[in-house]
Short mmCIF file of C-alpha atoms in Angstrom, two decimals:
data_model
loop_
_atom_site.label_atom_id
_atom_site.label_comp_id
_atom_site.label_asym_id
_atom_site.label_seq_id
_atom_site.Cartn_x
_atom_site.Cartn_y
_atom_site.Cartn_z
CA MET S 1 0.00 0.00 0.00
CA SER S 2 2.98 2.34 0.45
CA ARG S 3 3.31 2.62 -3.29
CA ALA S 4 0.00 4.44 -3.36
CA GLY S 5 1.83 7.39 -1.83
CA LEU S 6 3.11 8.12 -5.32
CA LEU S 7 -0.29 9.55 -6.14
CA THR S 8 -0.99 13.28 -5.94
CA ALA S 9 -2.59 14.48 -2.71
CA GLY S 10 -5.56 16.18 -4.37
CA HIS S 11 -6.96 17.42 -7.62
CA GLU S 12 -8.70 20.70 -6.86
CA ASP S 13 -7.08 24.00 -5.90
CA PRO S 14 -8.97 25.13 -2.74
CA GLU S 15 -7.76 28.73 -2.97
CA ARG S 16 -8.74 29.02 -6.61
CA LEU S 17 -12.15 27.54 -5.89
CA ARG S 18 -12.71 30.09 -3.13
CA GLN S 19 -11.75 32.86 -5.53
CA ILE S 20 -14.19 31.58 -8.15
CA HIS S 21 -17.02 31.26 -5.62
CA GLY S 22 -16.26 34.77 -4.40
CA MET S 23 -16.21 36.16 -7.92
CA ASN S 24 -19.58 34.60 -8.71
CA ALA S 25 -21.09 35.85 -5.43
CA VAL S 26 -19.88 39.39 -5.98
CA GLY S 27 -21.09 39.32 -9.57
CA ASN S 28 -24.52 38.22 -8.38
CA VAL S 29 -24.70 41.13 -5.91
CA LEU S 30 -23.53 43.70 -8.47
CA GLY S 31 -26.09 42.38 -10.95
CA ARG S 32 -28.85 43.72 -8.71
CA PHE S 33 -27.85 47.32 -9.51
CA GLU S 34 -30.00 47.57 -12.63
CA ASN S 35 -29.12 50.05 -15.38
CA THR S 36 -25.76 51.01 -13.84
CA PRO S 37 -22.12 50.27 -14.65
CA LEU S 38 -22.17 47.95 -11.61
CA GLU S 39 -24.66 45.66 -13.36
CA GLN S 40 -22.32 45.31 -16.35
CA ALA S 41 -19.42 44.56 -14.04
CA GLY S 42 -21.52 41.90 -12.30
CA ASP S 43 -22.37 40.22 -15.61
CA ALA S 44 -18.70 40.16 -16.59
CA MET S 45 -17.64 38.70 -13.22
CA GLN S 46 -20.24 35.93 -13.39
CA ALA S 47 -19.21 35.06 -16.94
CA ALA S 48 -15.55 34.94 -15.85
CA ALA S 49 -16.46 32.73 -12.89
CA ALA S 50 -18.25 30.33 -15.23
CA ALA S 51 -15.21 30.12 -17.51
CA GLN S 52 -12.84 29.50 -14.59
CA THR S 53 -15.15 26.80 -13.23
CA VAL S 54 -14.92 24.95 -16.55
CA VAL S 55 -11.13 25.12 -16.34
CA ILE S 56 -11.18 23.64 -12.81
CA VAL S 57 -13.54 20.85 -13.89
CA ASN S 58 -11.27 19.87 -16.79
CA LYS S 59 -8.16 19.95 -14.61
CA THR S 60 -9.83 17.85 -11.91
CA MET S 61 -11.09 15.23 -14.37
CA ARG S 62 -7.63 14.91 -15.95
CA GLY S 63 -6.15 14.43 -12.48
CA VAL S 64 -8.69 11.72 -11.65
CA LYS S 65 -7.92 9.86 -14.85
CA GLU S 66 -4.14 10.03 -14.36
CA ASP S 67 -4.39 8.74 -10.77
CA ALA S 68 -6.68 5.92 -11.81
CA LEU S 69 -4.13 4.79 -14.41
CA LYS S 70 -1.34 4.95 -11.82
CA MET S 71 -3.35 2.84 -9.37
CA ALA S 72 -4.11 0.29 -12.05
CA GLU S 73 -0.42 0.05 -12.94
CA ILE S 74 0.64 -0.31 -9.29
CA TYR S 75 -1.77 -3.18 -8.62
CA ARG S 76 -1.47 -4.63 -12.12
CA MET S 77 -5.14 -4.18 -12.85
CA LYS S 78 -6.61 -4.07 -16.32
CA VAL S 79 -7.94 -0.60 -17.20
CA PRO S 80 -11.36 -0.84 -18.88
CA GLY S 81 -12.03 1.17 -22.01
CA ALA S 82 -13.97 3.90 -20.28
CA LYS S 83 -13.13 6.78 -22.57
CA LYS S 84 -16.77 7.55 -23.31
CA TYR S 85 -17.62 7.63 -19.60
CA VAL S 86 -14.75 10.00 -18.89
CA TRP S 87 -15.98 12.28 -21.64
CA LEU S 88 -19.45 12.20 -20.14
CA MET S 89 -18.01 13.18 -16.77
CA ILE S 90 -16.27 16.12 -18.42
CA LEU S 91 -19.03 17.23 -20.77
CA VAL S 92 -21.99 17.04 -18.37
CA PRO S 93 -20.62 19.69 -15.96
CA ILE S 94 -19.66 21.87 -18.93
CA LEU S 95 -23.14 21.59 -20.42
CA LEU S 96 -24.72 22.36 -17.06
CA LEU S 97 -22.54 25.44 -16.62
CA THR S 98 -23.31 26.55 -20.17
CA ALA S 99 -27.04 26.15 -19.54
CA VAL S 100 -26.80 28.31 -16.42
CA TYR S 101 -24.42 31.12 -17.41
CA ILE S 102 -24.46 31.55 -21.18
CA PRO S 103 -28.23 32.21 -21.61
CA GLU S 104 -28.10 34.78 -18.81
CA PHE S 105 -25.13 36.51 -20.44
CA ALA S 106 -26.78 36.43 -23.88
CA ALA S 107 -30.04 37.84 -22.48
CA SER S 108 -28.12 40.67 -20.84
CA LYS S 109 -26.39 41.44 -24.14
CA ARG S 110 -29.70 41.46 -26.06
CA MET S 111 -31.27 43.79 -23.50
CA ALA S 112 -28.31 46.18 -23.72
CA ASP S 113 -28.58 46.23 -27.52
CA GLN S 114 -32.31 46.96 -27.37
CA GLU S 115 -31.79 49.77 -24.87
CA ARG S 116 -29.01 51.25 -26.96
CA GLU S 117 -31.18 51.27 -30.10
CA ARG S 118 -34.05 52.94 -28.22
CA ALA S 119 -31.77 55.58 -26.72
CA ALA S 120 -30.01 56.24 -30.05
CA ALA S 121 -33.28 57.09 -31.80
CA VAL S 122 -34.10 59.69 -29.12
CA VAL S 123 -30.57 61.13 -28.95
CA TYR S 124 -30.62 61.68 -32.72
CA GLU S 125 -34.03 63.35 -32.58
CA VAL S 126 -32.85 65.81 -29.93
CA ARG S 127 -29.58 66.42 -31.80
CA ASP S 128 -31.39 67.20 -35.05
CA ALA S 129 -33.84 69.56 -33.31
CA LEU S 130 -31.05 71.48 -31.57
CA LYS S 131 -29.00 71.74 -34.76
CA LYS S 132 -31.72 73.93 -36.26
CA GLY S 133 -30.86 76.81 -33.93
CA CYS S 134 -27.45 76.00 -32.41
CA ALA S 135 -23.98 76.47 -33.84
CA ARG S 136 -22.53 73.31 -32.26
CA VAL S 137 -24.13 70.10 -30.97
CA LEU S 138 -22.16 67.33 -29.27
CA ILE S 139 -23.57 63.92 -28.31
CA ASP S 140 -22.64 60.65 -26.65
CA ASP S 141 -23.49 58.32 -29.52
CA PRO S 142 -25.25 55.14 -28.27
CA ALA S 143 -24.36 53.46 -31.57
CA GLU S 144 -20.68 53.71 -30.66
CA GLU S 145 -20.83 52.74 -26.98
CA TYR S 146 -23.45 51.46 -24.56
CA GLN S 147 -23.69 53.50 -21.35
CA SER S 148 -25.98 52.19 -18.64
CA PHE S 149 -26.20 55.64 -17.03
CA GLY S 150 -27.41 57.35 -20.21
CA TYR S 151 -26.14 59.70 -22.90
CA GLN S 152 -25.38 63.42 -22.81
CA VAL S 153 -26.33 65.98 -25.44
CA ILE S 154 -24.74 69.45 -25.32
CA ALA S 155 -25.74 72.25 -27.69
CA HIS S 156 -23.95 75.62 -27.88
CA LEU S 157 -25.94 78.56 -29.17
CA ASN S 158 -22.94 80.29 -30.77
CA GLU S 159 -19.53 79.53 -32.24
CA THR S 160 -16.49 79.36 -29.96
CA ASN S 161 -15.20 82.79 -31.01
CA GLU S 162 -18.32 84.61 -29.83
CA LYS S 163 -18.65 86.20 -26.41
CA ASP S 164 -21.95 84.54 -25.53
CA GLN S 165 -21.15 80.87 -24.85
CA SER S 166 -24.57 79.83 -23.52
CA TYR S 167 -25.46 76.16 -23.90
CA ILE S 168 -27.99 73.52 -22.91
CA SER S 169 -26.98 70.15 -21.46
CA LEU S 170 -29.36 67.20 -21.10
CA ASN S 171 -29.18 63.50 -20.34
CA ILE S 172 -31.17 60.78 -22.10
CA GLY S 173 -31.55 57.37 -20.46
CA ASN S 174 -31.71 53.95 -22.08
CA ASP S 175 -35.46 54.09 -21.58
CA GLY S 176 -35.57 56.83 -24.22
CA LEU S 177 -36.62 59.54 -21.76
CA ILE S 178 -34.94 62.80 -20.84
CA SER S 179 -33.73 62.48 -17.26
CA GLU S 180 -31.89 65.78 -16.74
CA VAL S 181 -31.91 69.27 -18.28
CA ASN S 182 -29.52 72.12 -17.46
CA TYR S 183 -29.16 75.60 -18.94
CA VAL S 184 -25.82 77.42 -18.74
CA LEU S 185 -26.26 81.08 -19.72
CA THR S 186 -23.37 83.49 -20.17
CA ILE S 187 -23.37 86.77 -18.19
CA ASP S 188 -21.54 89.85 -19.47
CA ILE S 189 -20.29 91.92 -16.53
CA GLN S 190 -19.69 94.85 -18.91
CA ASP S 191 -23.44 95.04 -19.49
CA THR S 192 -26.29 96.01 -17.16
CA LYS S 193 -28.00 93.57 -14.82
CA GLU S 194 -31.31 94.14 -16.61
CA ALA S 195 -29.78 93.39 -20.01
CA ASN S 196 -28.17 90.21 -18.68
CA LEU S 197 -31.42 88.92 -17.20
CA GLU S 198 -33.27 89.66 -20.43
CA ARG S 199 -30.62 87.99 -22.62
CA ALA S 200 -30.43 84.94 -20.33
CA GLN S 201 -34.21 84.52 -20.49
CA GLN S 202 -34.19 84.87 -24.28
CA ASN S 203 -31.45 82.26 -24.67
CA ALA S 204 -33.23 79.87 -22.31
CA ALA S 205 -36.47 80.34 -24.27
CA GLU S 206 -34.65 79.61 -27.53
CA PHE S 207 -33.14 76.39 -26.18
CA HIS S 208 -36.46 75.39 -24.65
CA GLY S 209 -38.30 75.88 -27.93
CA MET S 210 -35.91 73.58 -29.79
CA LEU S 211 -36.19 70.97 -27.05
CA VAL S 212 -39.98 71.01 -27.21
CA ASP S 213 -39.89 70.80 -31.02
CA SER S 214 -37.91 67.54 -30.76
CA GLY S 215 -41.06 65.86 -29.44
CA VAL S 216 -39.02 63.76 -27.03
CA GLU S 217 -40.64 62.78 -23.72
CA ALA S 218 -39.14 63.27 -20.27
CA LYS S 219 -39.33 61.37 -16.98
CA GLU S 220 -40.91 64.45 -15.38
CA ASP S 221 -42.97 67.18 -17.05
CA VAL S 222 -40.97 69.87 -15.28
CA LEU S 223 -37.87 68.88 -17.28
CA GLN S 224 -39.53 70.26 -20.42
CA GLU S 225 -40.82 73.48 -18.89
CA LEU S 226 -39.35 76.92 -19.58
CA PRO S 227 -37.11 77.92 -16.63
CA GLU S 228 -38.72 80.33 -14.17
CA LEU S 229 -36.00 82.00 -12.12
CA PRO S 230 -36.84 82.11 -8.41
CA ALA S 231 -37.83 85.63 -7.35
CA ALA S 232 -35.28 85.52 -4.53
CA PHE S 233 -32.56 84.75 -7.08
CA THR S 234 -33.32 87.70 -9.36
CA ASP S 235 -33.67 90.04 -6.38
CA GLN S 236 -30.29 88.99 -5.02
CA PHE S 237 -28.65 89.26 -8.44
CA MET S 238 -30.04 92.76 -9.01
CA SER S 239 -29.03 94.04 -5.57
CA GLY S 240 -25.61 92.39 -5.32
CA SER S 241 -22.28 92.71 -7.08
CA TYR S 242 -21.22 90.89 -10.23
CA TYR S 243 -18.61 89.25 -8.00
CA ASP S 244 -21.06 87.78 -5.46
CA GLY S 245 -22.04 84.19 -6.13
CA ILE S 246 -25.63 82.99 -5.68
CA ASN S 247 -27.16 79.52 -5.21
CA ILE S 248 -30.92 79.33 -4.59
CA HIS S 249 -33.69 76.76 -4.86
CA ASP S 250 -37.25 77.96 -4.39
CA GLU S 251 -39.95 75.30 -4.00
CA ASN S 252 -42.33 77.57 -5.90
CA ALA S 253 -40.00 77.71 -8.92
CA ASN S 254 -39.44 74.94 -11.45
CA CYS S 255 -35.65 75.14 -11.39
CA SER S 256 -32.67 75.64 -9.11
CA ALA S 257 -30.60 78.71 -10.01
CA ALA S 258 -26.98 79.56 -9.36
CA TYR S 259 -24.75 82.43 -10.40
CA SER S 260 -21.12 81.44 -10.87
CA THR S 261 -18.49 84.14 -10.52
CA ASP S 262 -15.01 84.90 -9.21
CA PRO S 263 -13.94 87.42 -6.56
CA GLU S 264 -13.10 90.83 -7.98
CA ASP S 265 -9.49 90.71 -6.79
CA VAL S 266 -8.73 87.62 -8.91
CA ASN S 267 -10.87 88.51 -11.90
CA ASN S 268 -9.19 88.76 -15.30
CA GLU S 269 -10.09 88.64 -18.97
CA TYR S 270 -10.22 84.84 -18.95
CA ASN S 271 -12.83 84.51 -16.21
CA SER S 272 -16.38 83.53 -17.13
CA PHE S 273 -19.67 84.45 -15.49
CA TYR S 274 -22.88 82.52 -16.02
CA PHE S 275 -26.28 81.48 -14.72
CA TYR S 276 -26.64 77.75 -14.12
CA LEU S 277 -30.27 76.55 -14.16
CA ARG S 278 -31.12 72.98 -13.23
CA MET S 279 -34.66 71.91 -14.03
CA GLY S 280 -36.71 70.09 -11.36
CA GLU S 281 -35.75 69.25 -7.81
CA GLU S 282 -32.19 69.51 -6.51
#
């Protein structure tokens, strides 16, 4: 019996198995975060765990076969032609793993493709509508890359060499709905407060009109409303200095308003001043 000590002590790698189990468990948890980058990471981890499990199964079965041949040689036993049974022992676990992991991975891929197609149609509609009145429109193209958190569209009213650099920024989810709308409106400190308020409102109205013309739906109706500056914001802007920042949200208004500026003692020709309007709740 001492000759049996020539056999290997074991076939599986306990540490590797623990790592695979851990990878699959973490992937399962991350998969619960729907429509986020975490869900994609979870799918990838579960797929990797499945592949590593197949590797372990193959390695273990080869080890079993080799030890069986050694035992038969030691005790001068005839080895039966069991090739087909060995293959069954290898293939059955692989088929079971394939049945569990591959359909889930394929379904996730199909869903991502469907979401991307739906989002792309909406992104292009908004882009085309904004192009009618804006000098520059930039988009995250769903056709190029799937993003679980959605796609951004930014439209600048004027060219880069003009003083007024007002723009609209919005986010479109994979459900095809607008989920966020922001207006960034340039302020000219060489002009009067009244003129700045009037120009900002005109620019916001122009952006808003193009957005409405796109016909795209939003998660909340307020996201498609024309910004109404909180009264407290306009009062503070009119009474304060161009170098005093403001950040106000009024429950009676449909947007949060902020005025971004720099202190007068550090101001130079490269500084920018603008209203930042975020539609809906903070």
